[in-house]
Coordinates of C-alpha atoms and ligand atoms in Angstrom, one line a residue:
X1 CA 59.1 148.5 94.9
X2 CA 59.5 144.7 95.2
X3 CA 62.6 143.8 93.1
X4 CA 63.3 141.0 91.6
X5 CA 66.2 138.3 92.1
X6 CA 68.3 137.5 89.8
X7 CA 71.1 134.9 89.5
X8 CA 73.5 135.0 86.7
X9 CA 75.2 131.9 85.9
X10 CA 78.7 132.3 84.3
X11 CA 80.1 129.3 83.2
X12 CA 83.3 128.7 81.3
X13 CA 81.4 125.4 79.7
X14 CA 79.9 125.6 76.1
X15 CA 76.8 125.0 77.9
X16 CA 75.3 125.7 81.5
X17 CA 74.8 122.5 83.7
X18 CA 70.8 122.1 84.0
X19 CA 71.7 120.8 87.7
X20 CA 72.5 124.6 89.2
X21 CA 69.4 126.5 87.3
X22 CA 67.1 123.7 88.5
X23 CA 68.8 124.4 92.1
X24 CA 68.9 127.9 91.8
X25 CA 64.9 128.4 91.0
X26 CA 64.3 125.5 93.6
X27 CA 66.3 127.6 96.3
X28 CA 63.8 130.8 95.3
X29 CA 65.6 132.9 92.5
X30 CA 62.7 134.3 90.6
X31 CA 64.9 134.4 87.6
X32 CA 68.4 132.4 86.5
X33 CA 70.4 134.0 83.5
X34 CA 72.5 131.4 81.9
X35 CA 76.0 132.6 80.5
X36 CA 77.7 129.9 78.5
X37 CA 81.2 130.4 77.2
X38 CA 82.4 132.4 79.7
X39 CA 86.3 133.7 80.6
X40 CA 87.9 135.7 82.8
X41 CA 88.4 138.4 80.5
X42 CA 84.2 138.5 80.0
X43 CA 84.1 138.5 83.7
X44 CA 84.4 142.3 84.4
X45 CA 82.5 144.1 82.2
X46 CA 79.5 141.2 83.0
X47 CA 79.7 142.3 86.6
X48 CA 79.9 145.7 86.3
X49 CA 76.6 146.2 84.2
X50 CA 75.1 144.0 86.9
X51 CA 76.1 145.8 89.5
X52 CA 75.4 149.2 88.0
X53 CA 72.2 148.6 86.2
X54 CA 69.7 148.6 89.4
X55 CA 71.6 151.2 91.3
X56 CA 73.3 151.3 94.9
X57 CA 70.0 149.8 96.7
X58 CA 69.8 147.4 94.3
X59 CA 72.9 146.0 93.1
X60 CA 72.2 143.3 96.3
X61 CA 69.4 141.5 94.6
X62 CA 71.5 140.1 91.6
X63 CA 74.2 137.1 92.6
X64 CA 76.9 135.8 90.1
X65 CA 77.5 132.5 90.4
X66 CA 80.7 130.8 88.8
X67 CA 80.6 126.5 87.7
X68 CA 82.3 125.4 84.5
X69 CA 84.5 122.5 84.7
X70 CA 87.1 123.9 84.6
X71 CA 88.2 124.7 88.1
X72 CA 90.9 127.2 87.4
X73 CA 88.8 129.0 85.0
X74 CA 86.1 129.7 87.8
X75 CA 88.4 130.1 90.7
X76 CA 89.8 133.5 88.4
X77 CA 86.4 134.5 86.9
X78 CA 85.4 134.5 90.6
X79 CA 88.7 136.8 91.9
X80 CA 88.1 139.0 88.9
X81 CA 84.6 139.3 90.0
X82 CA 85.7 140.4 93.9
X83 CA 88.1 142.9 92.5
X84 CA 85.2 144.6 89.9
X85 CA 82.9 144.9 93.1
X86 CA 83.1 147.9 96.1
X87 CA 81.2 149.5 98.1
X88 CA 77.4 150.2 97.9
X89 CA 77.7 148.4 94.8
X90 CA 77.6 144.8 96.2
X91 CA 76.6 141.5 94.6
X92 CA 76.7 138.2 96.2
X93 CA 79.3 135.7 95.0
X94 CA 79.2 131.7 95.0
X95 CA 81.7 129.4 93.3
X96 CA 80.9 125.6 92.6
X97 CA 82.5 124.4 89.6
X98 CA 80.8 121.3 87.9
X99 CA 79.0 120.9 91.9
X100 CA 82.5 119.9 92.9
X101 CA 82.9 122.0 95.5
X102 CA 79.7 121.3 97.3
X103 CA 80.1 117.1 96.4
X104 CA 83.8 117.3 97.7
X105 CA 81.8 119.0 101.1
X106 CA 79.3 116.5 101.8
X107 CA 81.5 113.4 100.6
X108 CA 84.7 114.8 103.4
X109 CA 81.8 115.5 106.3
X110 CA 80.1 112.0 105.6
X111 CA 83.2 110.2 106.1
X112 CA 85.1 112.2 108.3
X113 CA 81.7 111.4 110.7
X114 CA 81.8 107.6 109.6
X115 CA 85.9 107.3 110.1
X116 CA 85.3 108.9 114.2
X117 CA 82.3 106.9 114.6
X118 CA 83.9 103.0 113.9
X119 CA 87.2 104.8 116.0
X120 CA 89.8 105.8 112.7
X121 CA 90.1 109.0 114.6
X122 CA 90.0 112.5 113.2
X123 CA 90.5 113.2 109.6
X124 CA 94.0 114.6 110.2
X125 CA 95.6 111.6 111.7
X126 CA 94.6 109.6 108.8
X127 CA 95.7 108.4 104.9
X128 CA 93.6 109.2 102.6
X129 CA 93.6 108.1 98.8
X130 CA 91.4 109.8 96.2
X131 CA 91.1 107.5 93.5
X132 CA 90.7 108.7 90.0
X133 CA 91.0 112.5 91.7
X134 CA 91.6 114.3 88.2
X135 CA 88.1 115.9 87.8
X136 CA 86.7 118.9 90.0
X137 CA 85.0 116.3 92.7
X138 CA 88.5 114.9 93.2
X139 CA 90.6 117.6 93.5
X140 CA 87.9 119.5 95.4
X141 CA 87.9 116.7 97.7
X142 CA 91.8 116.2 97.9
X143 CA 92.2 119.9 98.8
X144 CA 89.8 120.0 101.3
X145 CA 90.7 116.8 103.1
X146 CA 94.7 117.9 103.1
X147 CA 93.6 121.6 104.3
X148 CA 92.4 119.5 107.0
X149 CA 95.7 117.3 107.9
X150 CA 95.1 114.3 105.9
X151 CA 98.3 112.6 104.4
X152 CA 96.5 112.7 100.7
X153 CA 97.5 110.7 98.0
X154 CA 95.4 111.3 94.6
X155 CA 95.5 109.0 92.0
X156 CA 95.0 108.5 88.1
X157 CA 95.1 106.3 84.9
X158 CA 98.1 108.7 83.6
X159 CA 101.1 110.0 86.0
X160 CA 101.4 113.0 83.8
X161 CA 97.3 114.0 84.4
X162 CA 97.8 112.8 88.5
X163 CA 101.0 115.6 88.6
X164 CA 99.1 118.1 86.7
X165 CA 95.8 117.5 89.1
X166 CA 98.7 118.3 92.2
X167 CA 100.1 121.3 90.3
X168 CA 96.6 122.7 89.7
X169 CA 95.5 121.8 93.6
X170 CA 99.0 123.3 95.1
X171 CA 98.1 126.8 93.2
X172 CA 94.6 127.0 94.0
X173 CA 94.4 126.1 97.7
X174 CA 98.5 125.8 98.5
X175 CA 97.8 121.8 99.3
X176 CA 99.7 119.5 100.1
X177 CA 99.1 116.4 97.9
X178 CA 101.2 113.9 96.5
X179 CA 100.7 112.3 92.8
X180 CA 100.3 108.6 92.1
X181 CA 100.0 106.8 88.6
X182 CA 97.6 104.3 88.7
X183 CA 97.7 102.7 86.0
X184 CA 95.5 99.3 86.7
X185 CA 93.3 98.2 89.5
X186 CA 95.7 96.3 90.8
X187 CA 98.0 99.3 91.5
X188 CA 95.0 100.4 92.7
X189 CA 93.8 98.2 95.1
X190 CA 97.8 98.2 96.3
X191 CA 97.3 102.3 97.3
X192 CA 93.5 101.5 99.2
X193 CA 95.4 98.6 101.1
X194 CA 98.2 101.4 102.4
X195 CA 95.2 104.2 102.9
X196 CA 92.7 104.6 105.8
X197 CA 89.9 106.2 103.8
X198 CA 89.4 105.6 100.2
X199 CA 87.6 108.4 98.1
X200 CA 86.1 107.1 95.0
X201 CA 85.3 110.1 92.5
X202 CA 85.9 109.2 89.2
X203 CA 83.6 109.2 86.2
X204 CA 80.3 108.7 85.9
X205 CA 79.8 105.0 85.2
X206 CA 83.3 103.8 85.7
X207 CA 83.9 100.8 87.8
X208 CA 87.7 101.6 90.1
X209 CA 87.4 98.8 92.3
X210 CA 86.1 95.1 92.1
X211 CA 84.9 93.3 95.1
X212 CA 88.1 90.9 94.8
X213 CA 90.2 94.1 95.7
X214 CA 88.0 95.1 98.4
X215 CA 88.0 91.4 100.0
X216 CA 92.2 91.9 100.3
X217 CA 92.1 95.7 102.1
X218 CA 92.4 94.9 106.0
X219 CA 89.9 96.9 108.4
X220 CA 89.3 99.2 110.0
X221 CA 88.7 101.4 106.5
X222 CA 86.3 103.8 105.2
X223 CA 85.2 104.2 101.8
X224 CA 83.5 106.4 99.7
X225 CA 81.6 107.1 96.1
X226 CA 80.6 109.5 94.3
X227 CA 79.6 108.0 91.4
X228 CA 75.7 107.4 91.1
X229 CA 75.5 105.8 87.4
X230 CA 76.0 102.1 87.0
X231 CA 77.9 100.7 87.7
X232 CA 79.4 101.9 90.8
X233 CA 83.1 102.6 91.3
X234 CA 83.4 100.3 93.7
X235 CA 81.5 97.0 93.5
X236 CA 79.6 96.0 96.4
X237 CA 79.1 99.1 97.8
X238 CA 75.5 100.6 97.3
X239 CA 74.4 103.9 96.7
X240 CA 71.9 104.3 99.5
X241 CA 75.1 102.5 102.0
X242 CA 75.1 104.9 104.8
X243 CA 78.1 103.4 106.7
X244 CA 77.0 99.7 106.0
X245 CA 80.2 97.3 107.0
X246 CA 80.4 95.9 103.1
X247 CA 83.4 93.5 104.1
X248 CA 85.0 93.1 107.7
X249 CA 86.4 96.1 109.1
X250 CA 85.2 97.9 105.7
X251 CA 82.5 101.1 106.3
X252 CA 80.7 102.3 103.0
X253 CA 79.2 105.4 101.9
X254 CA 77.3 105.4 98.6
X255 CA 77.0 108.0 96.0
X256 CA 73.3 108.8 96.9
X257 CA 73.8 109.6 100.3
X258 CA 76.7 111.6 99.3
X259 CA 74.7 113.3 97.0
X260 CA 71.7 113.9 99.4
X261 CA 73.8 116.3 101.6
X262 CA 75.2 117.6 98.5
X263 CA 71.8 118.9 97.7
X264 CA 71.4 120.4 101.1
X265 CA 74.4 122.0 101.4
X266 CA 73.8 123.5 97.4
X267 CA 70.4 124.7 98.5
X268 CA 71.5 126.1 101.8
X269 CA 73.9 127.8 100.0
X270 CA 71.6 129.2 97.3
X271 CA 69.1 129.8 99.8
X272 CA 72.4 132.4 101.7
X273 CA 72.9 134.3 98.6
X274 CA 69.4 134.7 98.2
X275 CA 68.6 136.2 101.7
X276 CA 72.3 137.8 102.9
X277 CA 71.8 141.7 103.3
X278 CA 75.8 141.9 103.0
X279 CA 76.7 140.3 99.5
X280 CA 78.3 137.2 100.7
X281 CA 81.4 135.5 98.8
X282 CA 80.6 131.9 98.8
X283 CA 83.7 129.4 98.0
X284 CA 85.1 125.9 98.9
X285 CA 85.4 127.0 102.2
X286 CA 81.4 128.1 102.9
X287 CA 80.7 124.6 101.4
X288 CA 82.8 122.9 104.1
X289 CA 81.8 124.4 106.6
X290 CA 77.5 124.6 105.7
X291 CA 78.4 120.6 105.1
X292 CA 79.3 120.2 109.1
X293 CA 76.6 122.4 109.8
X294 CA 74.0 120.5 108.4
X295 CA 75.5 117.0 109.3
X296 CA 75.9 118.3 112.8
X297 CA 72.1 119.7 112.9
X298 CA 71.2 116.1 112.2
Ligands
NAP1 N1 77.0 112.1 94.2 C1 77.0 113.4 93.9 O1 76.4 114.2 94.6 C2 77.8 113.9 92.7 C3 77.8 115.3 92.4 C4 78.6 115.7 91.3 C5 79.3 114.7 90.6 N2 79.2 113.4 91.0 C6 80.0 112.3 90.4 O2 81.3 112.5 90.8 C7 82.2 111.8 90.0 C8 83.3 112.7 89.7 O3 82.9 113.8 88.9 P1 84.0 114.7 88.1 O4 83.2 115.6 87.2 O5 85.0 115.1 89.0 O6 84.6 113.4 87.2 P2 85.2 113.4 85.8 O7 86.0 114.6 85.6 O8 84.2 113.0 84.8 O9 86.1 112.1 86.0 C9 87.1 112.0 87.0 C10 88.2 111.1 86.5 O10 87.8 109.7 86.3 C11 88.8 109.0 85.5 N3 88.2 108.1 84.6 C12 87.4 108.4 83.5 N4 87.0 107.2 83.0 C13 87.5 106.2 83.7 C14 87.5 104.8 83.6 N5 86.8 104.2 82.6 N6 88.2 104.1 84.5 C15 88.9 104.7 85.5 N7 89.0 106.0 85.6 C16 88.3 106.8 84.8 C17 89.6 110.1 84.8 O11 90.9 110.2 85.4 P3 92.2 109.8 84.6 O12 92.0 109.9 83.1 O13 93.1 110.8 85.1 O14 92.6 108.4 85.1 C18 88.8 111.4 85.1 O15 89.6 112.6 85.2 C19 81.3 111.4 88.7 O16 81.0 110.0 88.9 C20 80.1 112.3 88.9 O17 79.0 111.7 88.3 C21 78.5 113.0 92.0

């Protein structure tokens, strides 16, 4: 019997991002179950009817797959999920909340490529300061790139929101990352000038740095954005910039060739869950490390 595969969606958003079903079907689930709403305390009892309901053989062809904005919310609807599962009974498991995980992945591979390539060095030697870092890209991003060495420094509009982004970040993925209020782009542009790679990821639309602040940072610098809608966070800086020198000593990455390998590294992903025999768990982690895969397969 040909079974069919299924992906449910749980989500602790009112409503379920567009961007992963569109993904999912893309990557070849023949069906995508949308679950809106969600908490951890749903998250049992959801798993264990699909787990059960198409036997040991079966349970294989279903994958959970755990987004929501909230990054907390789907790190513990995903741990409640790995303790509901056991053997034969497996299900494949992927975590992504609000893409940041996978964004985060492609935007910390791009540059840490970039920052070796003009001679910045490995990632771990250098400074790094995630600007407007209190949504799931930054503090995605932030963990990763401490995980990896980095001195990180993460930034916002509000000290209270930059110490509760570090609070959140420390419990999660035990990261070391210090708090900075921000509070103007003149504070700002004082941070980049101290930082060796400057990651952009606030919100859509919403311009961090002007090209006056970007003339007074001294080279050799990388910097990065995630944000695709006009205008962009940092003027001057392209989209499509895929290492372009936008001032002296200054390297850009733009938000759409972030976001290219951020659909690879989704869709790879997907395409994992889909395929694996042996239900895989799928985290931050896989998403770092299929983002250097892909980058290093050209
Ligand atoms: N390129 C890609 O592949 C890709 C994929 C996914 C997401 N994205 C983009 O990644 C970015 C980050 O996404 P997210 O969901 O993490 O972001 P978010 O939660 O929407 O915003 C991040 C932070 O931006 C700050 N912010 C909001 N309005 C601002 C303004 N007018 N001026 C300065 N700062 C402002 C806020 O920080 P404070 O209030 O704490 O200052 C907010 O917490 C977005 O631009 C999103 O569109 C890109």
């Amino acid at each position: 019997m040909e079974r069919k595969r299924l992906l449910y969606l749980i989500s602790s958003d009112p409503r379920v991002s567009p961007f992963d079903i569109n993904m999912a079907y893309d990557a070849g689930f023949d069906a995508v179950i949308p679950y809106a709403g969600a908490d951890v305390s749903s998250v049992t009892g959801l798993v264990q009817d699909i787990m059960f309901s198409r036997g040991p053989k079966g349970a294989r062809f279903s994958s959970v797959f755990f987004s929501g904005s909230d990054l907390t919310a789907a790190e513990e609807m995903l741990a409640a999920a790995r303790r509901s599962l056991f053997e034969p009974f497996l299900v494949g498991l992927m975590v992504d909340p609000k893409g940041g995980y996978t964004t985060a992945a492609a935007m910390l591979a791009k540059v840490a490529a970039l920052a070796k390539a003009r001679g910045l060095g490995e990632i771990a030697r250098l400074r790094v300061l995630v600007a407007a870092g209190t949504g799931g890209v930054g503090k995605a991003v932030a963990a990763m790139a401490a995980r990896d060495g980095a001195r990180v420094t993460l930034t916002s509009r509000r000290p209270e929101a930059a110490a509760a982004a570090v609070r959140e970040i420390t419990s999660l993925f035990q990261a070391g990352v210090e708090p900075r209020p921000a509070p103007s782009e003149a504070e700002l542009a004082r941070l980049a000038r101290e930082a060796d790679v400057v990651l952009a990821t606030g919100a859509a639309g919403a311009r961090l740095l002007s090209r006056a602040s970007i003339a007074s940072l001294k080279g050799p610098k990388v910097l990065a954005d995630v944000n695709a809608v006009p205008p962009s966070g940092i003027e001057g800086l392209n989209p499509q910039d895929d290492g372009a020198e936008i001032a002296p000593g200054i390297f850009g990455l733009g938000a759409l060739i972030v976001g290219a390998l951020k659909n690879k590294v989704e869709a790879a992903l997907l395409k994992d869950l889909l395929a694996a025999e042996k239900a895989p768990v799928l985290d931050g982690g896989a998403a770092r490390r299929k983002a250097e895969e892909i980058l290093a397969s050209g």
